[in-house]
mmCIF file of C-alpha atoms in Angstrom:
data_model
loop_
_atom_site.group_PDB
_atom_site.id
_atom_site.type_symbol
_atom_site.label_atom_id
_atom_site.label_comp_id
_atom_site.label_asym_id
_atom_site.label_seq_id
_atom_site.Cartn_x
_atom_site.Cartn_y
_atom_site.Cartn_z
ATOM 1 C CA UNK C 7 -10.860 26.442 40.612
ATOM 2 C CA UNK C 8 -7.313 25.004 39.737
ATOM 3 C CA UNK C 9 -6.666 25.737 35.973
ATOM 4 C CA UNK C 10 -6.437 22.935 33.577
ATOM 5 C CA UNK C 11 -3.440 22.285 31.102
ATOM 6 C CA UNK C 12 -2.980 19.911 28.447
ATOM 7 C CA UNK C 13 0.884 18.670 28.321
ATOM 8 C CA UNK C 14 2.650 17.304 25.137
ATOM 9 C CA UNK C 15 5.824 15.896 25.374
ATOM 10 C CA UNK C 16 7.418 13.133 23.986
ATOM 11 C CA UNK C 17 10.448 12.450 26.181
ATOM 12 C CA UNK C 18 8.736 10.491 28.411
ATOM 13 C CA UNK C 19 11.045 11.421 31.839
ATOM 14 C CA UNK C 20 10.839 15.509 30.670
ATOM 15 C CA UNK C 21 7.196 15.260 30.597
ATOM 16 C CA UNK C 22 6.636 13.193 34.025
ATOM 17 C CA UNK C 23 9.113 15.927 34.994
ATOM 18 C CA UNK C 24 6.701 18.920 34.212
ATOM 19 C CA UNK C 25 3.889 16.794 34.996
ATOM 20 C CA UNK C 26 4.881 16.447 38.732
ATOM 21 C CA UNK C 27 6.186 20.013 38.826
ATOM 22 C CA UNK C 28 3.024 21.721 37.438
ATOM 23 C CA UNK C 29 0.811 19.594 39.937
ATOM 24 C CA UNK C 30 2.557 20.324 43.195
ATOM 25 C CA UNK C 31 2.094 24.126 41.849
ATOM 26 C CA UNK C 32 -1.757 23.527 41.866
ATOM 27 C CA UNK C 33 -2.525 22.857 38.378
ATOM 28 C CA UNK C 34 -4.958 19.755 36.763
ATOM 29 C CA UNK C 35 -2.704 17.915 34.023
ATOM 30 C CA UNK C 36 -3.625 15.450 31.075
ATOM 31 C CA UNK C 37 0.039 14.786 29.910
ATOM 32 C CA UNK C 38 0.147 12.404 26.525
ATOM 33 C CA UNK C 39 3.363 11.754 24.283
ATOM 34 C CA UNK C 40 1.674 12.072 20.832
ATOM 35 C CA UNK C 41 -0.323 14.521 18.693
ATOM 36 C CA UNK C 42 -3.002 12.195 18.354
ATOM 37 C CA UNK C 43 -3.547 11.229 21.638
ATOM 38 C CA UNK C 44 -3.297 15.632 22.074
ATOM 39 C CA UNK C 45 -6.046 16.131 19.681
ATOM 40 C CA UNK C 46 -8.300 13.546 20.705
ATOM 41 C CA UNK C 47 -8.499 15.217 24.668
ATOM 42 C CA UNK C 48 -9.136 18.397 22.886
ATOM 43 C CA UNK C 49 -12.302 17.186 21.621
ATOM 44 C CA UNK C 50 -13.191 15.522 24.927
ATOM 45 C CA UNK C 51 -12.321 17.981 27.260
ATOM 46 C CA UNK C 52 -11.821 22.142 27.579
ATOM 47 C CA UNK C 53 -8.123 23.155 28.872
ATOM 48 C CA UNK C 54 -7.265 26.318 30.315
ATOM 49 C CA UNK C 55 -3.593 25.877 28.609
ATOM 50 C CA UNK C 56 -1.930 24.127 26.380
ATOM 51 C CA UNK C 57 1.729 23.008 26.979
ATOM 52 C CA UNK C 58 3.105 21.517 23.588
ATOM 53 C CA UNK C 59 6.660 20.179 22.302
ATOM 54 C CA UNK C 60 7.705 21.210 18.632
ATOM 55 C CA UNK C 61 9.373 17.921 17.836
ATOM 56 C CA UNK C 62 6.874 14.859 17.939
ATOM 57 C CA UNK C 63 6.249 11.384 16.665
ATOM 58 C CA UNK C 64 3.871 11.999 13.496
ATOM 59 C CA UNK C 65 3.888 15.146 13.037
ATOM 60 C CA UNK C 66 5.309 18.298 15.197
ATOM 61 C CA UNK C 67 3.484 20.822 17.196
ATOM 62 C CA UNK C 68 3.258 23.493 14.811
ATOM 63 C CA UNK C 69 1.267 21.564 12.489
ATOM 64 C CA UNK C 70 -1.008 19.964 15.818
ATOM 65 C CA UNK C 71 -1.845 23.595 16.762
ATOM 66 C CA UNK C 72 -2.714 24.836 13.004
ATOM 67 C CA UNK C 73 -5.349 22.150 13.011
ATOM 68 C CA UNK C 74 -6.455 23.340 16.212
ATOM 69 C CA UNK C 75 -6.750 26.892 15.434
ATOM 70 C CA UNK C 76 -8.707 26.043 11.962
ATOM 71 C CA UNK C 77 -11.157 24.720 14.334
ATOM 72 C CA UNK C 78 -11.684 28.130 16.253
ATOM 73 C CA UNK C 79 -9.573 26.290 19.126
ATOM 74 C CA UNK C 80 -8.262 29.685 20.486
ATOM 75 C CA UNK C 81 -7.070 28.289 23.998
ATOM 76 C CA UNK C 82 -3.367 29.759 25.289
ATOM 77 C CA UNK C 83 -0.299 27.563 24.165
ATOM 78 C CA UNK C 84 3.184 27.941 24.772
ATOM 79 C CA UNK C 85 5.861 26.146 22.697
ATOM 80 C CA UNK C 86 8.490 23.922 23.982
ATOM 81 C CA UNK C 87 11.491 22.957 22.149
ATOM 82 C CA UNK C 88 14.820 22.769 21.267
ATOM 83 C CA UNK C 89 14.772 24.757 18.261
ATOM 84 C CA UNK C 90 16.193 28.022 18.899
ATOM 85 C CA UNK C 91 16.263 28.834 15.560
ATOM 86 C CA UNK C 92 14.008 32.350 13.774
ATOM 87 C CA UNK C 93 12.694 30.249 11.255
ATOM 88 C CA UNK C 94 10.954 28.146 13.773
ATOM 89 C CA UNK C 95 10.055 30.969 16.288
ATOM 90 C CA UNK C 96 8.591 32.692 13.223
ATOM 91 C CA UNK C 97 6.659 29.402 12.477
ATOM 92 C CA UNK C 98 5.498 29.033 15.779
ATOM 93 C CA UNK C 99 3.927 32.604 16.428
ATOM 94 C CA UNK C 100 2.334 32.222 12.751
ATOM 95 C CA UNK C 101 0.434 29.114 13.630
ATOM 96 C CA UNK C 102 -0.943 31.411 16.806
ATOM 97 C CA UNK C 103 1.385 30.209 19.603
ATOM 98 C CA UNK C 104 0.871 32.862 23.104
ATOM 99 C CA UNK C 105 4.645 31.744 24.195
ATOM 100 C CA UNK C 106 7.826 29.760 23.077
ATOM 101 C CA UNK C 107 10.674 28.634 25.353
ATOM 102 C CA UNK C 108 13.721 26.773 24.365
ATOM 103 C CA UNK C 109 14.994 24.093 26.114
ATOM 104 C CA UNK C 110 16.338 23.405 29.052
ATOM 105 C CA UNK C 111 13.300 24.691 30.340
ATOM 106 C CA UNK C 112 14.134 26.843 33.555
ATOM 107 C CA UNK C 113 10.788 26.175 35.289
ATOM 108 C CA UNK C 114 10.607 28.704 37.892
ATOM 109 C CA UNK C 115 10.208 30.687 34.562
ATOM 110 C CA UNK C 116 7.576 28.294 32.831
ATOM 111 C CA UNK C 117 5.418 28.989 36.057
ATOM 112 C CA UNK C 118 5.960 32.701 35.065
ATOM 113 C CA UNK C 119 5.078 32.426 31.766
ATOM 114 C CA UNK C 120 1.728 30.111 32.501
ATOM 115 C CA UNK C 121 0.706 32.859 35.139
ATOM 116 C CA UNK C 122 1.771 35.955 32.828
ATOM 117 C CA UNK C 123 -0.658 33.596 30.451
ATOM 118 C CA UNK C 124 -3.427 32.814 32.575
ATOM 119 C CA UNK C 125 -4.257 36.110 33.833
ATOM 120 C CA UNK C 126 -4.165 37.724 30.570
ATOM 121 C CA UNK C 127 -6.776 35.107 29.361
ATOM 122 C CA UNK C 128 -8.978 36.049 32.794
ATOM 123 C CA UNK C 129 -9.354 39.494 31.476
ATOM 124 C CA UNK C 130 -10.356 38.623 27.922
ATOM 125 C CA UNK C 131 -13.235 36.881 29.195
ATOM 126 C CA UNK C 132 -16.638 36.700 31.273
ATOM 127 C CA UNK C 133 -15.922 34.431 34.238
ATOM 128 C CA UNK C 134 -19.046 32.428 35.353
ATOM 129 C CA UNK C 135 -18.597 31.847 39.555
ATOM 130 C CA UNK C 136 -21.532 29.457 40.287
ATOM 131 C CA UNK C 137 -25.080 31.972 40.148
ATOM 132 C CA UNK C 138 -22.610 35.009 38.731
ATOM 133 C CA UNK C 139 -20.914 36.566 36.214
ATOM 134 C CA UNK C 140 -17.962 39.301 36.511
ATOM 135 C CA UNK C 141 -16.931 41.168 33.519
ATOM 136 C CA UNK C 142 -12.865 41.187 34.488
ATOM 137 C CA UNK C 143 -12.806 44.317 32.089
ATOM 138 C CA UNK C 144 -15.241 46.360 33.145
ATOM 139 C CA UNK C 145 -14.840 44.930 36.697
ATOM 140 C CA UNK C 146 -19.022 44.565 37.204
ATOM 141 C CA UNK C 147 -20.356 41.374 38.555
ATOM 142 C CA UNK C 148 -23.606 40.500 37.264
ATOM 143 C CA UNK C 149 -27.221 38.228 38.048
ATOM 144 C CA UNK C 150 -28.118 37.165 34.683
ATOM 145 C CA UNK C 151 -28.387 40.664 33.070
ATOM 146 C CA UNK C 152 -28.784 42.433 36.423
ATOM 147 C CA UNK C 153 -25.515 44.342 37.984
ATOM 148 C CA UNK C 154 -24.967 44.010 41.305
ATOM 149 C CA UNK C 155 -23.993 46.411 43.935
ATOM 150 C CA UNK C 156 -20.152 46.337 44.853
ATOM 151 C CA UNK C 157 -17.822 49.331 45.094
ATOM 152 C CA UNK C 158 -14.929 49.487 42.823
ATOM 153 C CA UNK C 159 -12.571 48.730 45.752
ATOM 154 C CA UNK C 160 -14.254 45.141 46.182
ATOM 155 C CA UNK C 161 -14.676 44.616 42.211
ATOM 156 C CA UNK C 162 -10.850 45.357 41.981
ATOM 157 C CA UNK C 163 -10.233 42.694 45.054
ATOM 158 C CA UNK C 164 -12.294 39.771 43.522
ATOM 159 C CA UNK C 165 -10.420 40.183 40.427
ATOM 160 C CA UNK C 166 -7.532 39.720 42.437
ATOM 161 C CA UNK C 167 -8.452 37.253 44.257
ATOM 162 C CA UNK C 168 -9.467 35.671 40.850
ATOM 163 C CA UNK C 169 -6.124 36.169 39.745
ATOM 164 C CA UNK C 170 -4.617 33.866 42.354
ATOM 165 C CA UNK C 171 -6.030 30.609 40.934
ATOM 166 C CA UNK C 172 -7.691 28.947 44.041
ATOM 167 C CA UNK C 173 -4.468 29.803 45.583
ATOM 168 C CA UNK C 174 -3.719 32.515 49.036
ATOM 169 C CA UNK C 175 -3.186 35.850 47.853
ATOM 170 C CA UNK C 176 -1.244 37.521 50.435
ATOM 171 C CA UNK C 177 -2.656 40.545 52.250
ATOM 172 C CA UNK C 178 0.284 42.711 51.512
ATOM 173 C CA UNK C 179 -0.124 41.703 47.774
ATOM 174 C CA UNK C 180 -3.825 43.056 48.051
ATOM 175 C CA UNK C 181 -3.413 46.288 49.633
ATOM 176 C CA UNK C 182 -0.207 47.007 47.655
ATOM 177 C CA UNK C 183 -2.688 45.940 44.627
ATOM 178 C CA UNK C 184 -6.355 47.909 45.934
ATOM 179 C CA UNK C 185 -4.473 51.137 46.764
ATOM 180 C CA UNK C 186 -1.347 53.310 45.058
ATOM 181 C CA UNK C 187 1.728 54.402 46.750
ATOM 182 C CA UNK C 188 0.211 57.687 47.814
ATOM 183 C CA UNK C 189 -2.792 56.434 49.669
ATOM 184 C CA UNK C 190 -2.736 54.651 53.024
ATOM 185 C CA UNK C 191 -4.100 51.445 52.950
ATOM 186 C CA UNK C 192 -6.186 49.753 55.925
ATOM 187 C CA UNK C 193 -6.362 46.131 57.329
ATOM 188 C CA UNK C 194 -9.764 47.219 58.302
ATOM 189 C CA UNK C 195 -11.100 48.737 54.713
ATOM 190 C CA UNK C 196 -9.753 45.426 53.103
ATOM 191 C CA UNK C 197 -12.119 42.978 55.626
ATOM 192 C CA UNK C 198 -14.850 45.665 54.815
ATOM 193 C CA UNK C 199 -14.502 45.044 50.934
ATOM 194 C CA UNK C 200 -14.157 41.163 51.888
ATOM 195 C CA UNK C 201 -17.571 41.422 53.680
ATOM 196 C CA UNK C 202 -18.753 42.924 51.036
ATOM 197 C CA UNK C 203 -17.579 40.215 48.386
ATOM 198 C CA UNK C 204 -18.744 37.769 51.024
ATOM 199 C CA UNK C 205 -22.467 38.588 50.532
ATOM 200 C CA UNK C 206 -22.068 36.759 47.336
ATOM 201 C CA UNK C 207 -20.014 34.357 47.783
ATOM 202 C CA UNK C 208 -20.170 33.567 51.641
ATOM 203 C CA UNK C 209 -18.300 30.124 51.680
ATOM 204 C CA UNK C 210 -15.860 30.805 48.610
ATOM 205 C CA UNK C 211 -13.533 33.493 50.393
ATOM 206 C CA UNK C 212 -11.814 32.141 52.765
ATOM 207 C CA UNK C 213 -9.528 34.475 55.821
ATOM 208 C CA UNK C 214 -5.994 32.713 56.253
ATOM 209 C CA UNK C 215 -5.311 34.079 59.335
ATOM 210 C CA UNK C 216 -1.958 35.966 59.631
ATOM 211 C CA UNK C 217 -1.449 35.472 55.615
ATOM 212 C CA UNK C 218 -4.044 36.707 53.224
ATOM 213 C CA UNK C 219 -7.453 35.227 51.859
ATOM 214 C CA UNK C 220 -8.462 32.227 49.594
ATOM 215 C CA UNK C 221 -11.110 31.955 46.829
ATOM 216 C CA UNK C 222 -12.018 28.252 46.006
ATOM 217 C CA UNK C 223 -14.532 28.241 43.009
ATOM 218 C CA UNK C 224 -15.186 24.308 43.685
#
């Protein structure tokens, strides 16, 4: 399932700018150029991210995501801005910021940072995939209250496969992932832990032929 972000940025031509990028990389976007208009989707919908400028119409970003953390609003954000000041990095890390980049934006590294973001936020939490639950800490998938049966090799490959976002995970990324440096890993041990993982989810994982394999949580 393609994570959600919530964009604020004011420049209207920046923001269509990371608007198109972020949505040929996968993502869902609601971009707006005003706090308001920011806080107002935040009580309508849940984002997986939030994307914010410092310097807005109203009142600036720091003071948007105090009122949203006074609410218990504890989703991800990373600061934009042209501020490159300590004052304002200080400011922006006080008010509970995850990130803060500086304009010009290099955004080969934004889609770092969102990753870097996004996967840290996968294993803080208990992921619900349709009938199931997997603990990304613990690495157990559960029935309700009832563990299931899957060897730590496949429980290590669904998180993985997690990991990637809806996207193709590359075989050689898995096996360089499931096994260390010093063991040997197998083509044929990965579609066994695959078969495995298919027993619960038999239409989710998908085999790319010749690439890697695909998890859609639609």
């Amino acid at each position: 399932m393609a994570s959600k972000i919530l964009l604020l940025e004011d420049d209207k031509l920046f923001n269509e700018t990371l608007q198109d990028f972020l949505e040929e990389e996968g993502f869902v976007l609601d971009s707006v150029l005003d706090p308001y208009s920011a806080l107002d989707l935040t009580y309508e919908h849940t984002y997986d991210l939030y994307l914010f400028d410092v310097n807005l119409p109203y009142e600036n970003g720091f003071e948007l995501l105090h009122k949203l953390r006074s609410s218990g609003d504890m989703t991800p954000t990373i600061f934009i801005t042209s501020r490159e000041d300590k004052n304002s990095l200080k400011e922006g890390f006080t008010q509970g910021a995850d990130d803060y980049l500086v304009k010009p934006v290099d955004l080969d590294e934004l889609l770092l940072r969102i990753y870097a973001l996004l996967r840290r936020q996968t294993r803080s939490h208990m992921i619900k995939l349709g009938h199931y639950t997997f603990d990304s800490v613990s690495k157990r998938l559960y029935e309700k209250d009832r563990a299931l049966e899957l060897t730590q090799k496949a429980s290590e490959l669904l998180f993985i496969l997690l990991e990637g976002q809806g996207k193709v995970v590359t075989s050689e990324l898995i096996k360089e992932r499931l096994w260390s440096s010093a063991q040997e890993s197998s083509d044929g041990a990965l579609r066994v832990y695959v078969t495995q993982l298919k027993k619960y989810f038999p239409t989710q994982i998908q085999n790319i032929r010749g690439v890697g394999y695909q998890m859609s949580l639609v």
